[in-house]
Short mmCIF file of C-alpha atoms in Angstrom, two decimals:
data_model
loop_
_atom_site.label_atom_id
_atom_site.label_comp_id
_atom_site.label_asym_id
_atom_site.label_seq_id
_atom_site.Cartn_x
_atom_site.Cartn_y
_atom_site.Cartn_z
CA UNK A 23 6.70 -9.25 18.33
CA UNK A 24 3.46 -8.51 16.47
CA UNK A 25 2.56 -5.27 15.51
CA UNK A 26 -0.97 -3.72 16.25
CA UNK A 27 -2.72 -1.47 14.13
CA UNK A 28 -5.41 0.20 16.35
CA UNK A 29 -7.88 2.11 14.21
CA UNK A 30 -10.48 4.38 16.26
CA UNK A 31 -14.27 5.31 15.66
CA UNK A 32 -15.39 8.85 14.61
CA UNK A 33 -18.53 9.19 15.57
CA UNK A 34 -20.49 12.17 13.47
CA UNK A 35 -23.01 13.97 15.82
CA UNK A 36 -25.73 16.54 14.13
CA UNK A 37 -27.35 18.93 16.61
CA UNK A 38 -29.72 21.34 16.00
CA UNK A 39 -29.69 24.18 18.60
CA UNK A 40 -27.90 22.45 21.45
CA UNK A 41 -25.05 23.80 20.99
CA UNK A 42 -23.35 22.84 24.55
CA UNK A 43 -23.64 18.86 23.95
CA UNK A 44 -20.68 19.48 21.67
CA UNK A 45 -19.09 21.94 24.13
CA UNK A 46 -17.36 19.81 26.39
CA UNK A 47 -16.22 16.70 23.78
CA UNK A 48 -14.01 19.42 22.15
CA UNK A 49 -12.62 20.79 25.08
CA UNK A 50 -12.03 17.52 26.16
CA UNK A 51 -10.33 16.39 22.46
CA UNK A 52 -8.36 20.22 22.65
CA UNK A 53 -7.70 19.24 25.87
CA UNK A 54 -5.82 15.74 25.30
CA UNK A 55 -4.19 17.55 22.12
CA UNK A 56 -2.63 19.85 23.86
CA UNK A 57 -1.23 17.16 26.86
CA UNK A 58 0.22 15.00 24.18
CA UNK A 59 1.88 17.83 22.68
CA UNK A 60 3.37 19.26 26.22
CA UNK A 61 4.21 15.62 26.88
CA UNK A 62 6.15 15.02 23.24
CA UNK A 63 7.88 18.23 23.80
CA UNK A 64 9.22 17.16 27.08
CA UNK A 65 10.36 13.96 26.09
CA UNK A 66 12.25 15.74 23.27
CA UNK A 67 13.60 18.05 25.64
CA UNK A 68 15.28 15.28 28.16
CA UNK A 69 16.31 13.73 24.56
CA UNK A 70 18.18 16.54 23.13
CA UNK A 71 20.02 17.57 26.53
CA UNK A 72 21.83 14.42 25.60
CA UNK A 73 23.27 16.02 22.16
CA UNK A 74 25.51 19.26 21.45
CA UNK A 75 23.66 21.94 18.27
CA UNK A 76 25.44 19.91 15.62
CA UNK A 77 24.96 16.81 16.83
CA UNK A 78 20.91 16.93 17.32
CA UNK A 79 21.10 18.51 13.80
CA UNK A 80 22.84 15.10 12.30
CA UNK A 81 20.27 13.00 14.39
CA UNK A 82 16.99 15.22 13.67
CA UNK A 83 18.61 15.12 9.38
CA UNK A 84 19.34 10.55 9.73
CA UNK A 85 15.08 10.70 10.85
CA UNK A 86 14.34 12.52 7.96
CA UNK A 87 16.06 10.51 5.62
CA UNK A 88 14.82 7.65 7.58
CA UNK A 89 11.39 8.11 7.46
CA UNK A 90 11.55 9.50 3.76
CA UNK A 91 12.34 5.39 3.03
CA UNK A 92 9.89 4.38 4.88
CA UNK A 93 9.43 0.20 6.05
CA UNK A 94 6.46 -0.89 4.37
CA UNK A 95 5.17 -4.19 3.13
CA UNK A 96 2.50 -3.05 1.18
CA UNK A 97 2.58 -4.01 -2.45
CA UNK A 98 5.54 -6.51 -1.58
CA UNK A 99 5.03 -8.42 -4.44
CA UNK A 100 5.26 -8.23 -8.66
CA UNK A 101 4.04 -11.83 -8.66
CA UNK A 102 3.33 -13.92 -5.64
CA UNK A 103 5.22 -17.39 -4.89
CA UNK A 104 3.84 -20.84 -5.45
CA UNK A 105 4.75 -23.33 -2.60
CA UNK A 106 1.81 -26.09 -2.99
CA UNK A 107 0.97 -27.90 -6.21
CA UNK A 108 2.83 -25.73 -8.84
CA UNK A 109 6.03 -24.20 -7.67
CA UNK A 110 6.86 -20.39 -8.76
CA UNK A 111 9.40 -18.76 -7.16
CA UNK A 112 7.57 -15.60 -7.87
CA UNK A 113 9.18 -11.45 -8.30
CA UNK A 114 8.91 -8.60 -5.59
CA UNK A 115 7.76 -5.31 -6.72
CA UNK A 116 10.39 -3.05 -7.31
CA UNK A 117 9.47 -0.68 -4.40
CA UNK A 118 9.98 -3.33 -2.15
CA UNK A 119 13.36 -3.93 -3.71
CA UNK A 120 14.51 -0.74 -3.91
CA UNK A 121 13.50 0.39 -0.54
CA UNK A 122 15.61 -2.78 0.69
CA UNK A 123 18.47 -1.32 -1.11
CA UNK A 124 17.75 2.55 0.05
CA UNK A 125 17.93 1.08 3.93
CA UNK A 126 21.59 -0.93 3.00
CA UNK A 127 22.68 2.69 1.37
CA UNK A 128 21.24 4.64 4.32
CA UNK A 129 23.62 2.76 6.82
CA UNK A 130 26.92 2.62 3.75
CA UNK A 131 26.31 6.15 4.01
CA UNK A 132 26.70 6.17 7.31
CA UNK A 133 30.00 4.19 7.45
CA UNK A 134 31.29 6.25 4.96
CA UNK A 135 30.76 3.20 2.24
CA UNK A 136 29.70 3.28 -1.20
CA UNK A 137 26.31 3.01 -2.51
CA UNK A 138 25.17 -0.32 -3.90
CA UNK A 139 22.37 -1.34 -6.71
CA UNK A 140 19.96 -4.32 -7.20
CA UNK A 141 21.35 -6.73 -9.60
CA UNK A 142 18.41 -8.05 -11.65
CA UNK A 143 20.23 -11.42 -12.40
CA UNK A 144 21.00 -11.76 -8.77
CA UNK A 145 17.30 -10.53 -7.89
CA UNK A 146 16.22 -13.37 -9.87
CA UNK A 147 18.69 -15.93 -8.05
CA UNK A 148 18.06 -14.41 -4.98
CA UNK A 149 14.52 -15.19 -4.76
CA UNK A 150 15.11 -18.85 -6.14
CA UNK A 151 16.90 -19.37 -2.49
CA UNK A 152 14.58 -17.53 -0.89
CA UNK A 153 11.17 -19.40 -2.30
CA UNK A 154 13.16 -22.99 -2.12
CA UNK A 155 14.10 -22.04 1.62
CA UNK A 156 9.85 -20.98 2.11
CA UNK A 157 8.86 -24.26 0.17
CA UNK A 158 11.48 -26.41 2.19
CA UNK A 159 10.12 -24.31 5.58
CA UNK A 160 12.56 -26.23 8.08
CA UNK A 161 14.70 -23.14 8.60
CA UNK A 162 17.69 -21.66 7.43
CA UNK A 163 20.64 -23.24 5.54
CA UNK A 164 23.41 -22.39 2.88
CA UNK A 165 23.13 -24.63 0.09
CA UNK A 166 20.08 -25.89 1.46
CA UNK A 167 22.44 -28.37 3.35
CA UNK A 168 20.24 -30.88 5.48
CA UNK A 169 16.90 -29.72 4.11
CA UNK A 170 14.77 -32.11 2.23
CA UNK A 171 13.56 -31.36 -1.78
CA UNK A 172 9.62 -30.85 -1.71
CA UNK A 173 8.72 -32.80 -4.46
CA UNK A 174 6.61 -29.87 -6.03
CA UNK A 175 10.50 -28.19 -5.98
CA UNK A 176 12.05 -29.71 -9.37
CA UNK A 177 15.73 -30.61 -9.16
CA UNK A 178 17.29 -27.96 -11.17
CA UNK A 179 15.03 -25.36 -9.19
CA UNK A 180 16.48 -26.73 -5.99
CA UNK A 181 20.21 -26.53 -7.40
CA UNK A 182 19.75 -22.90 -8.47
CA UNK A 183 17.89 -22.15 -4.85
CA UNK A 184 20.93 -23.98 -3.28
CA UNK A 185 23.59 -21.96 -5.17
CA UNK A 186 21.82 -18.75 -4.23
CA UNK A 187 21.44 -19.46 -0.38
CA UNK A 188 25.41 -20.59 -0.38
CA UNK A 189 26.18 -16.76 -1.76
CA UNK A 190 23.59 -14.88 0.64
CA UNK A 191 22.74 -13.42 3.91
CA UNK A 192 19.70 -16.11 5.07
CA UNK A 193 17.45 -14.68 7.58
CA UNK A 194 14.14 -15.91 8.85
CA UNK A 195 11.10 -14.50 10.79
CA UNK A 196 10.79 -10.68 9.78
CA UNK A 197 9.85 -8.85 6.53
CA UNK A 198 9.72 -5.59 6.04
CA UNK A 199 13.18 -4.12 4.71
CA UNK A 200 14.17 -1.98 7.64
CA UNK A 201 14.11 -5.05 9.78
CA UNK A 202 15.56 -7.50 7.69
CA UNK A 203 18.60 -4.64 7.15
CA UNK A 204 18.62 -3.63 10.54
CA UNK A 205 18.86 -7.81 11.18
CA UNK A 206 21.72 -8.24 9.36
CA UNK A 207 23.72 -5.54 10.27
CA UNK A 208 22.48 -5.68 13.86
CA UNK A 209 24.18 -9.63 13.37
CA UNK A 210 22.17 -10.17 17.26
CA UNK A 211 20.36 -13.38 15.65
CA UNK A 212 23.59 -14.50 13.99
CA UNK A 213 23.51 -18.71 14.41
CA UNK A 214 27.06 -19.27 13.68
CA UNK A 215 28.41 -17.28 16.47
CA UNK A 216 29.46 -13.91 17.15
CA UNK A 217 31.36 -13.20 14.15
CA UNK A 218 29.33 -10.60 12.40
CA UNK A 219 29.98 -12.08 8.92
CA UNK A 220 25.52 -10.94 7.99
CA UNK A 221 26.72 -7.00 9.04
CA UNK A 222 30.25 -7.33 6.94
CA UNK A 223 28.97 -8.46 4.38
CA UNK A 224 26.49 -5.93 3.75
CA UNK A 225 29.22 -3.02 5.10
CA UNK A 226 31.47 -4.70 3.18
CA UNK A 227 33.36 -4.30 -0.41
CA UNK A 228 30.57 -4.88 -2.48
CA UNK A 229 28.89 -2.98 -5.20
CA UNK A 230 25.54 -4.67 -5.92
CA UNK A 231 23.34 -7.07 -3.78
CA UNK A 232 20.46 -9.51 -5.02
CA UNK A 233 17.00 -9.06 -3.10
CA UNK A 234 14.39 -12.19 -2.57
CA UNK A 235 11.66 -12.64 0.26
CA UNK A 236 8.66 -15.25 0.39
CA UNK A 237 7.08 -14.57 3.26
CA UNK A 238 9.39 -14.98 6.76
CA UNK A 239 12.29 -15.95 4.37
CA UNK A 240 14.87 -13.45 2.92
CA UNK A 241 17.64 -14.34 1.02
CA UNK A 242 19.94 -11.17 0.22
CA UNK A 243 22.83 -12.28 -2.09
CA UNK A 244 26.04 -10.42 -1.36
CA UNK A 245 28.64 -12.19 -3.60
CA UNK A 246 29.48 -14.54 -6.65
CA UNK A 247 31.60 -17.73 -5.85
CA UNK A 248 32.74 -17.51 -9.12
CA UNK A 249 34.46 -14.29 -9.21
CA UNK A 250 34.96 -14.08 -5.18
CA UNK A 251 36.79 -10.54 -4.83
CA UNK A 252 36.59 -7.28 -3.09
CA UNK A 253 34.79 -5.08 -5.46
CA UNK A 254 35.63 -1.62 -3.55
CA UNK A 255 38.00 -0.29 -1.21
CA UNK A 256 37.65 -1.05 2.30
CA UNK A 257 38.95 0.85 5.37
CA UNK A 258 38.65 -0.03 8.79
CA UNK A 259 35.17 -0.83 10.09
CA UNK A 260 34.45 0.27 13.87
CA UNK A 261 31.13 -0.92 15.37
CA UNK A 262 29.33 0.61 16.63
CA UNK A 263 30.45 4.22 14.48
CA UNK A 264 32.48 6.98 15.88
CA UNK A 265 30.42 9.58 16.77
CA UNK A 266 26.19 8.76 16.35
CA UNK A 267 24.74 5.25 16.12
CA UNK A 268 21.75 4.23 15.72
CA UNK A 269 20.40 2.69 19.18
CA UNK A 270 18.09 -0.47 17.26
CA UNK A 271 21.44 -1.81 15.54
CA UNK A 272 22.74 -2.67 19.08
CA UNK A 273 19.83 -2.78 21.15
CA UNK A 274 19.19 -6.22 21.19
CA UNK A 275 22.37 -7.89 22.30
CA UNK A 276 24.50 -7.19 18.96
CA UNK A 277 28.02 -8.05 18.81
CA UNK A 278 30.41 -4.82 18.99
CA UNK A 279 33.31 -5.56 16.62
CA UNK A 280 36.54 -3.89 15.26
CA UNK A 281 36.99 -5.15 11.47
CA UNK A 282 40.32 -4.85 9.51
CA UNK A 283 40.80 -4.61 5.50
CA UNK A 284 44.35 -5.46 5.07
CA UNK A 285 45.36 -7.98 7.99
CA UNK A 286 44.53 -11.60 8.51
CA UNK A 287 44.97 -12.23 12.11
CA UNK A 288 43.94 -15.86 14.25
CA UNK A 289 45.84 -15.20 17.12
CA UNK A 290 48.42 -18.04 16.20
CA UNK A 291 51.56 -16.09 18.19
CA UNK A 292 49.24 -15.89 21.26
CA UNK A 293 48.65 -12.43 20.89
CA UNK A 294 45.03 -11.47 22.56
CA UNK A 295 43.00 -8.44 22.07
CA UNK A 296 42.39 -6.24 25.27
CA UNK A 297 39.04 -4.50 24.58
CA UNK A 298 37.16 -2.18 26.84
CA UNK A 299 33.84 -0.24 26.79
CA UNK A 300 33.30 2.80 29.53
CA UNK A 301 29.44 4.75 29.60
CA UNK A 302 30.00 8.25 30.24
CA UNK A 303 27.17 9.07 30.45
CA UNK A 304 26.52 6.93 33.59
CA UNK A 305 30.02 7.30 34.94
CA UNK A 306 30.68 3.53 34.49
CA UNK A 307 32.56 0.43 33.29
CA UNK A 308 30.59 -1.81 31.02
CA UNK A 309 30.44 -5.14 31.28
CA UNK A 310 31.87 -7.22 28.21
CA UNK A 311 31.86 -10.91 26.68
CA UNK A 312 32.81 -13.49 24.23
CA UNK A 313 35.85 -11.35 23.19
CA UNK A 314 36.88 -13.53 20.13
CA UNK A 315 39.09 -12.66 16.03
CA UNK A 316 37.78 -14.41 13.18
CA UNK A 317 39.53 -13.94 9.48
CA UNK A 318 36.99 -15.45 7.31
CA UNK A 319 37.14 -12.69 5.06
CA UNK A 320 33.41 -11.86 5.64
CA UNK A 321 32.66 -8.78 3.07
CA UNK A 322 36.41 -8.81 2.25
CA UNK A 323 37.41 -8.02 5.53
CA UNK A 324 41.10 -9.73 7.09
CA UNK A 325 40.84 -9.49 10.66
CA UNK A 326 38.00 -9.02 13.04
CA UNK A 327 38.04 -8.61 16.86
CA UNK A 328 34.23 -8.73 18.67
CA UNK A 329 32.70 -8.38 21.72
CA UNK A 330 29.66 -8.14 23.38
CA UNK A 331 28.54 -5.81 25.83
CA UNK A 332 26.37 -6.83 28.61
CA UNK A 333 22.83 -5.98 27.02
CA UNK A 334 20.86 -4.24 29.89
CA UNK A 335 23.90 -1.44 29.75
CA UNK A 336 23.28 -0.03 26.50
CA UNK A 337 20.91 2.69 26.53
CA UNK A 338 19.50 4.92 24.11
CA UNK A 339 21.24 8.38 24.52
CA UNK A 340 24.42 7.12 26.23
CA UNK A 341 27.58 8.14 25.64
CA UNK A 342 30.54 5.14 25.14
CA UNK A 343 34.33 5.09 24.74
CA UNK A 344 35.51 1.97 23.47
CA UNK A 345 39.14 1.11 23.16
CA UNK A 346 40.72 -1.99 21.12
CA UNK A 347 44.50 -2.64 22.17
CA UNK A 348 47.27 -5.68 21.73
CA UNK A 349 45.98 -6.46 18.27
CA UNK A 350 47.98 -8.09 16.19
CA UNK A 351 49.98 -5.80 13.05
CA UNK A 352 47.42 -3.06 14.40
CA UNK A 353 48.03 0.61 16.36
CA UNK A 354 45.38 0.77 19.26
CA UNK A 355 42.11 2.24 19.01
CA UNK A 356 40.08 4.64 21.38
CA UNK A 357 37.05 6.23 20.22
CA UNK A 358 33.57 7.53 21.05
CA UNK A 359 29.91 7.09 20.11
CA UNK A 360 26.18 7.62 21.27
CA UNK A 361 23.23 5.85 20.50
CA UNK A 362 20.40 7.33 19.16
CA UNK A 363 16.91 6.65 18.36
CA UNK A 364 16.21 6.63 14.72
CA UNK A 365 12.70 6.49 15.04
CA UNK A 366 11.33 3.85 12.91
CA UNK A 367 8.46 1.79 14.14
CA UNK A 368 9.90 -1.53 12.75
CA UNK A 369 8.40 -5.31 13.95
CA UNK A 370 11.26 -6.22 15.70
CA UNK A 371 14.55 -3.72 15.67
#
């Protein structure tokens, strides 16, 4: 999806006792003001029918905070990358890397998960894998598995790139940090199935990250393979949230999951989830797929139960219960959220 920046003419008019050729343009400009106001306040009118007083209070305070981030490229880099000829890994700005970080802290907060800080080692490694992954340019790959050295790519460059992209959320395609947070956590583009592992990761037990972009490539390191533990305390993750979601983390096909800190289930007694999803604000059942556990320990997590719901059913403003039952070690769940729209004019989420 490309984004369009549409910039308009103002045309300066000087008049010398005609006063009525510039009559009608402002009543005309007054005119349009004043129907794009009656027709913003009537679309936040249907919107906030949706909400009770406290609710439209949490949704109109996330926006602020929201747009107080922002989701900007501008300025992106400290020094630029080096792909052809001489190879430079290069350095983002820190406002780049910092509001990547705000947007992963906006959405802990959220969850009810501790805040996390840039790491300037793993800032460093991070944007080794994410230059070697931009220099390679044959798409994603932990470890760099199946991709081919450049030759302008030295070998210990490409082993440090390779070791960063084997401890990191890979994503390609978008680059402005809302998205690329939004991506992950959303999990929609996720090529190794519907697991979430991207989205537990960064909800997971972790207390700093590592931030590197060259151009459609991100590489956000999560954890250290040589000190692979839980840094925090996890509790049990429920997405989407009880209570409000954001509408662009699920909009675009996003796996629904239940995960669980202390319980490592695979479904080896034949136990299988039962999981259903009811919209009430449109009075019906919703549709639901690839019900599936994983216990890969993604973000520190044991066990995780997903689903997804059939896409063209979840709508901005609605109203879901979902209920988890039959899992494993586990007391059943039953619990409610809406989606709302956060309001961010993003690329892609």
């Amino acid at each position: 999806m490309k984004l369009i920046k549409i910039m308009s003419a103002v045309m300066l008019a000087t008049t010398i006792g005609v006063t009525t050729t510039l009559t009608t343009p402002n009543v005309s400009a007054q005119a349009k003001t004043t129907k794009a106001k009656k027709k913003t306040k009537k679309k936040k009118k249907s919107e906030r029918k949706y909400y009770t007083a406290t609710q439209w209070a949490q949704v109109t305070s996330y926006r602020k905070k929201a747009k107080k981030i922002g989701n900007s490229t501008k300025g992106m880099y400290a020094q630029k990358a080096k792909l052809k000829k001489h190879f430079r890994a290069g350095k983002l700005s820190a406002g780049y890397t910092a509001q990547t970080v705000n947007w992963i802290n906006f959405y802990r907060d959220m969850f009810g998960l501790n805040a996390v800080t840039a790491d300037s080692t793993w800032n460093k490694s991070a944007q080794m894998g994410a230059a070697t992954l931009a220099a390679a340019d044959k798409g994603l790959s932990h470890g760099l598995v199946g991709l081919k050295r450049p030759s302008v790519v030295s070998k210990a460059n490409w082993k440090l790139g390779a070791a960063a992209t084997d401890q990191s959320n890979l994503s390609e395609g978008i680059t402005s940090p809302y998205d690329v947070v939004t991506g992950y956590i959303s999990d929609d583009g996720n090529q190794m199935g519907f697991n979430p592992g991207h989205r537990s990761w960064v909800l997971g037990a972790i207390n700093k990250v590592g931030v590197g972009q060259v151009g459609k490539y991100n590489d956000l390191r999560v954890f250290d393979t040589a000190n692979n533990q839980a840094t925090t305390t996890l509790k049990k993750l429920m997405f989407p949230r009880a209570g409000l979601m954001p509408y662009g983390l699920v909009k675009e096909g996003a796996p629904w999951a239940i995960s669980y800190p202390d319980d490592h289930y695979v479904g080896s007694t034949g136990i299988k989830p039962k999981v259903s999803v009811h919209d009430n604000t449109a009075k019906k059942k919703v549709k639901i797929s690839h019900v599936g556990t994983g216990d890969e320990a993604y973000g520190y997590y044991g066990t995780t139960i997903f689903f997804v719901p059939k896409k063209s059913q979840v709508k901005v403003n609605h109203s879901y219960t979902i209920k988890v039952s039959n899992v494993e070690n586990q007391v059943d769940i039953s619990y409610k959220t809406r989606l709302f729209d956060l309001k961010v004019q993003g690329d892609f989420y």
